[in-house]
Short mmCIF file of C-alpha atoms and ligand atoms in Angstrom, two decimals:
data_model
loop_
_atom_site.label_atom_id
_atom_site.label_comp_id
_atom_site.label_asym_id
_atom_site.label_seq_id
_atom_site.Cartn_x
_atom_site.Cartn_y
_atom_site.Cartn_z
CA UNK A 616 10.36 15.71 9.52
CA UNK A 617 12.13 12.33 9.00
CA UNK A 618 15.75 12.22 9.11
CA UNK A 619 15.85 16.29 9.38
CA UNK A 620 14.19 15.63 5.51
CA UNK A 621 10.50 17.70 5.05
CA UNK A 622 9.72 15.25 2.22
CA UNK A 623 8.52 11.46 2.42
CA UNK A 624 7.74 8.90 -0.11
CA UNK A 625 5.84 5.72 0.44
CA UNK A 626 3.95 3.30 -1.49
CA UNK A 627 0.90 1.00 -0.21
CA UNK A 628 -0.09 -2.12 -2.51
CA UNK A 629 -2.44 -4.43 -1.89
CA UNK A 630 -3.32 -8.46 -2.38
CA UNK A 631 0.16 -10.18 -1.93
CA UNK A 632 0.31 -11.36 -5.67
CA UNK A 633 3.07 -12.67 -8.29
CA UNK A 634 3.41 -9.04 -9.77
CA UNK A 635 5.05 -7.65 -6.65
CA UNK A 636 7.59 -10.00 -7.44
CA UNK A 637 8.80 -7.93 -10.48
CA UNK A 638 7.53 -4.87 -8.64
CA UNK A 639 9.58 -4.96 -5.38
CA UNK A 640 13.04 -6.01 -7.79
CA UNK A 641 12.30 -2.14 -9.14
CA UNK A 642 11.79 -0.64 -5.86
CA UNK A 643 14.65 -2.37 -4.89
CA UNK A 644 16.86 -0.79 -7.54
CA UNK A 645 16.07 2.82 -7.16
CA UNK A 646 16.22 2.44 -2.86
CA UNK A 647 12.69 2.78 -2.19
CA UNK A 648 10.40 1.26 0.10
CA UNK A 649 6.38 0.31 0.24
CA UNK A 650 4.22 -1.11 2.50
CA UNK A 651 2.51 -4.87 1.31
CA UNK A 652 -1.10 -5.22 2.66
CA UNK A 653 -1.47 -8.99 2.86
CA UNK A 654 -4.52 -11.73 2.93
CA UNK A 655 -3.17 -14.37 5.47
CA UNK A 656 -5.96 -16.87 4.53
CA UNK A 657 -5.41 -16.71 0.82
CA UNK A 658 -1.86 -17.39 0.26
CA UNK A 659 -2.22 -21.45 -0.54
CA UNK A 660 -3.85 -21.14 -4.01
CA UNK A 661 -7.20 -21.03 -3.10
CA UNK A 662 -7.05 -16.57 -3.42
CA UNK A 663 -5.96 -16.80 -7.14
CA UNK A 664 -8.47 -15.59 -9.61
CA UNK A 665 -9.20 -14.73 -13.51
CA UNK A 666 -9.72 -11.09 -15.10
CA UNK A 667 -12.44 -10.52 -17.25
CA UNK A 668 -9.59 -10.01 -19.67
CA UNK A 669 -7.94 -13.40 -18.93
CA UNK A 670 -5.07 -12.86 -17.03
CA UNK A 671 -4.32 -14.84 -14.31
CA UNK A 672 -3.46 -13.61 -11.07
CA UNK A 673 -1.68 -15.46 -8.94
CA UNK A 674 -1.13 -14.69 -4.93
CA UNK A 675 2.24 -15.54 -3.64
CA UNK A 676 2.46 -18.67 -1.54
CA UNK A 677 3.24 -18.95 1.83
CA UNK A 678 6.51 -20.04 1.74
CA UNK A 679 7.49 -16.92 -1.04
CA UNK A 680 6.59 -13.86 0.82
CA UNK A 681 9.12 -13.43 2.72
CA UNK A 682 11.85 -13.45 0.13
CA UNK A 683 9.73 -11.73 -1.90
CA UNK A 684 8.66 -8.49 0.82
CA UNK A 685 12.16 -8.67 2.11
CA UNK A 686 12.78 -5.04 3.42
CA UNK A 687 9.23 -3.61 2.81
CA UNK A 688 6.62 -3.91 5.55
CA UNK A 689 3.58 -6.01 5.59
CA UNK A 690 0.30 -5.06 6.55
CA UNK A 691 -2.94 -6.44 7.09
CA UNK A 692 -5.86 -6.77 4.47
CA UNK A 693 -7.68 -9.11 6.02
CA UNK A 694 -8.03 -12.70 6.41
CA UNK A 695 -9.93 -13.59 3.20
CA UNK A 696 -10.27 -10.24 1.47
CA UNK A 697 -13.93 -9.85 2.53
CA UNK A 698 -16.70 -7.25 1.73
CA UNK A 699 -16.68 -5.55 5.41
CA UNK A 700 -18.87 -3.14 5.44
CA UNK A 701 -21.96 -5.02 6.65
CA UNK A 702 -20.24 -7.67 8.20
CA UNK A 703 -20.99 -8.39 12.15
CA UNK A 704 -18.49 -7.58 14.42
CA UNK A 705 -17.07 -10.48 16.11
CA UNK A 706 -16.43 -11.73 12.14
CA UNK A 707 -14.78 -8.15 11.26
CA UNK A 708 -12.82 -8.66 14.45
CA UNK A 709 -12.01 -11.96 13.29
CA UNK A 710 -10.84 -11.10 10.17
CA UNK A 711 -8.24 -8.25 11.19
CA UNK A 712 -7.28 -10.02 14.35
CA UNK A 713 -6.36 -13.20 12.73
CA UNK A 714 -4.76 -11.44 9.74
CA UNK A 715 -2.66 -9.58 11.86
CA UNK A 716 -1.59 -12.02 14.10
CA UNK A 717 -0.64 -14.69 11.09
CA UNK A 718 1.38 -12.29 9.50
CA UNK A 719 3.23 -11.58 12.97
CA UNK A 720 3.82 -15.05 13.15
CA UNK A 721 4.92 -15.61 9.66
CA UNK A 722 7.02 -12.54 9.37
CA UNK A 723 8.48 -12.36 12.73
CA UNK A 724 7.24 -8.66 13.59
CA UNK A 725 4.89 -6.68 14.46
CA UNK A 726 2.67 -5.18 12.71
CA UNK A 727 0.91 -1.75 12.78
CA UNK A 728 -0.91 -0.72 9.59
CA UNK A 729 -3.66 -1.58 7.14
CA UNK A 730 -5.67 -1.67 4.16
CA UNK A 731 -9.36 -2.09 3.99
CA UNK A 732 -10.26 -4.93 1.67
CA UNK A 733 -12.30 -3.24 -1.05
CA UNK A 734 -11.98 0.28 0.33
CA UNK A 735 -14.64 -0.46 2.28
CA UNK A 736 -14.59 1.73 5.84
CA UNK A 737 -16.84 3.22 8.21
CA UNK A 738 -16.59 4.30 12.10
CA UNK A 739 -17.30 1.17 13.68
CA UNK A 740 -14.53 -0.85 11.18
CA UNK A 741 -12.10 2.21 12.11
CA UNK A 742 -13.15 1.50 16.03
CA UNK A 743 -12.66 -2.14 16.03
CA UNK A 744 -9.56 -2.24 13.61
CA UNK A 745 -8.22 0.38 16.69
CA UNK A 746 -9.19 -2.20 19.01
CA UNK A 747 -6.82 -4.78 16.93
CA UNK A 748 -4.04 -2.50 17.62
CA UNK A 749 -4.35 -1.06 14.08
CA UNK A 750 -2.86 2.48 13.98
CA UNK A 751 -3.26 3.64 10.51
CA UNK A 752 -5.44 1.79 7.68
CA UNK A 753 -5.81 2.68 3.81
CA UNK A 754 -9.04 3.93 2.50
CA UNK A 755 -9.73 3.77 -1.64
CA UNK A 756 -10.14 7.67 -1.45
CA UNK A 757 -7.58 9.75 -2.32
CA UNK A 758 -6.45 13.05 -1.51
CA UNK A 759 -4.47 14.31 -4.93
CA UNK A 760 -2.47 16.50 -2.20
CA UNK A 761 0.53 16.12 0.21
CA UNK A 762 -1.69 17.38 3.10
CA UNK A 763 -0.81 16.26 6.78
CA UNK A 764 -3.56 13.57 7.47
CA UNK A 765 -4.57 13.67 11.29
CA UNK A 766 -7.06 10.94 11.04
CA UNK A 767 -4.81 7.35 10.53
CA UNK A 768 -7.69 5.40 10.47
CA UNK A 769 -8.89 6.39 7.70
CA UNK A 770 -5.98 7.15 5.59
CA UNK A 771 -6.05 8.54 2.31
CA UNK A 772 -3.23 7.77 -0.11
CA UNK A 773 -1.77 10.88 -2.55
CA UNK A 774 -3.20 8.94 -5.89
CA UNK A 775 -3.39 5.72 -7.44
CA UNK A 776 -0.77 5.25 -10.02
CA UNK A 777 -3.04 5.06 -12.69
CA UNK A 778 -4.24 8.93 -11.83
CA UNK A 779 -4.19 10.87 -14.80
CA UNK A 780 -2.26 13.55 -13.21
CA UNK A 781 0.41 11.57 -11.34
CA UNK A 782 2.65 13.55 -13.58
CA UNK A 783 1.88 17.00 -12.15
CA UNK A 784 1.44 15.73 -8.72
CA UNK A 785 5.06 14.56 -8.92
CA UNK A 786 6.60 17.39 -9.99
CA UNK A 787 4.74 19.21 -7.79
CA UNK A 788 5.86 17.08 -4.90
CA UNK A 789 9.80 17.12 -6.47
CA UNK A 790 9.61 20.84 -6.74
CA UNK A 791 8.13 21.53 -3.22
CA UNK A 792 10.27 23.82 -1.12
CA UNK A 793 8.24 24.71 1.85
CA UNK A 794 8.92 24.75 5.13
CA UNK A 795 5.22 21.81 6.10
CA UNK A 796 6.75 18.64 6.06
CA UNK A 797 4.62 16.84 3.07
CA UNK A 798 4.52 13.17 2.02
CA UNK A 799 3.39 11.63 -1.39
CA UNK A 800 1.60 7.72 -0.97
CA UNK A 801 1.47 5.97 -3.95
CA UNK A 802 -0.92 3.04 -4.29
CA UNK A 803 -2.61 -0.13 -6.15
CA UNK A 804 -2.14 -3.46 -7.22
CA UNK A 805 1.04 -4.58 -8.91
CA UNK A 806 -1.01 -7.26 -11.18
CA UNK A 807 -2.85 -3.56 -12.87
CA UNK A 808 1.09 -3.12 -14.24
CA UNK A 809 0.36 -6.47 -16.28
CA UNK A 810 -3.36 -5.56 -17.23
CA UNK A 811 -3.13 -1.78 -18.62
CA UNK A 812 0.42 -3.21 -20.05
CA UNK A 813 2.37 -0.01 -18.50
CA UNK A 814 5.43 -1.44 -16.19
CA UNK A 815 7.22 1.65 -17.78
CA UNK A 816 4.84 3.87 -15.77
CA UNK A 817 6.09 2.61 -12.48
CA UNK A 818 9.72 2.39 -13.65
CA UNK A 819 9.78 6.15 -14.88
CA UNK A 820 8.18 7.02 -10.99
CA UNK A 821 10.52 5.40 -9.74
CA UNK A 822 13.13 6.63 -11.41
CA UNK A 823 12.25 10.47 -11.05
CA UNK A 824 11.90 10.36 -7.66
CA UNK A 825 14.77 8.39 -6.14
CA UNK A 826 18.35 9.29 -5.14
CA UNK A 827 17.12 12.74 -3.84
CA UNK A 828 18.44 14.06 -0.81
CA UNK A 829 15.99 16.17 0.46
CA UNK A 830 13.47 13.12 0.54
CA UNK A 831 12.98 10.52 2.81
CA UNK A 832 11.93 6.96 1.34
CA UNK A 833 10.22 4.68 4.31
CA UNK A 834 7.35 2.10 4.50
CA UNK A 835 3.91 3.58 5.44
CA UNK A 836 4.64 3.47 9.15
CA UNK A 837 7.83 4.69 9.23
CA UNK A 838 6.23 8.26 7.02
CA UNK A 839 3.22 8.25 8.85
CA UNK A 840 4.09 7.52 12.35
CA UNK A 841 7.85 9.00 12.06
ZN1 ZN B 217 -7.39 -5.80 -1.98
#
């Protein structure tokens, strides 16, 4: 339960880029709240890259994010957005240490959760990201339920907002009337919004589910760790 409420929203998106910039203004406006998951190492123009389509992406600079994330919470994603998988341990350790503790720095809090760069996961990531002080980290596999998720470290989200049946999911989730408390994650990458042209998607999500009582809109630590 959060706030005696036995519903919980959240979002989780990833890469610290321009988007979010348009993307947080509509969270803003409807009163909800995500979690940013954030490469400390890539945030002086040497992260931004070109679709196959064209588009340039652009990662927010030092010296926007926190204007930009201003009531949202940050996460780590890793230092340089690496493939982890195979990577030795000290590096790994590197990579989420050093993320989290720039982030700290540059955001003046603590920090808590994460998301693995690439979805890329496996026990001895989730043991050493637990050693980092990590307490709950994002895989790329998602649950298409509202299930209580025991193991943190290896977080699913609900869907990705490009899931062809976010629809039902949310009405399902609006409709619920149970007496489980149940949460609905949301994720992806705000600079999608620009590449499948569908900023109304997000805008009609947000829209449906805000300004309801009986839910409770937090950042990823505040649903998952009440
Ligand atoms: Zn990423």
């Amino acid at each position: 339960m959060w706030n005696g409420k036995k519903k919980a929203l959240t979002f989780s998106y990833d890469d610290g880029i321009a988007q979010d910039i348009r993307f947080t203004e509509i969270l803003n406006r409807y009163g909800l709240k995500a979690t940013f998951n954030l490469n400390s190492g890539l945030m002086s123009g040497n992260g931004d890259w070109t679709t196959d389509k064209g588009l340039a992406i652009r990662r927010l600079r030092r010296d926007e994010v926190r204007d930009v994330y201003k009531g949202h919470e940050i996460a780590v994603h890793c230092v340089t957005h690496p493939h982890i998988i195979d990577m030795p341990e000290d590096e790994l350790r590197h990579e989420i240490m050093d993320d989290k503790s720039a982030l700290e720095e540059l955001f003046g809090c603590s920090i808590q959760g994460m998301a693995y760069p690439y979805g890329e996961f496996s026990e001895l990531i989730m043991r050493v990201a637990g050693e980092c002080g990590i307490k709950f980290s994002r895989t790329c596999e998602d649950v298409h339920d509202f299930r209580h998720q025991t193991d943190l470290l290896a977080f699913g989200a609900t869907c990705h907002h490009n899931y062809e049946d976010l629809e039902r999911l949310t009405d399902e989730f609006l409709s619920y009337d149970g007496e489980e408390p149940i949460y609905f994650c949301l994720w992806g990458h705000s600079y999608e919004f620009d590449i499948h042209n569908n900023w109304e998607l997000i805008e009609e999500f947000c829209k449906k589910v805000s300004g309801r009582d009986d839910i409770f809109y937090g950042t990823n630590s505040e649903v998952l760790l009440g």
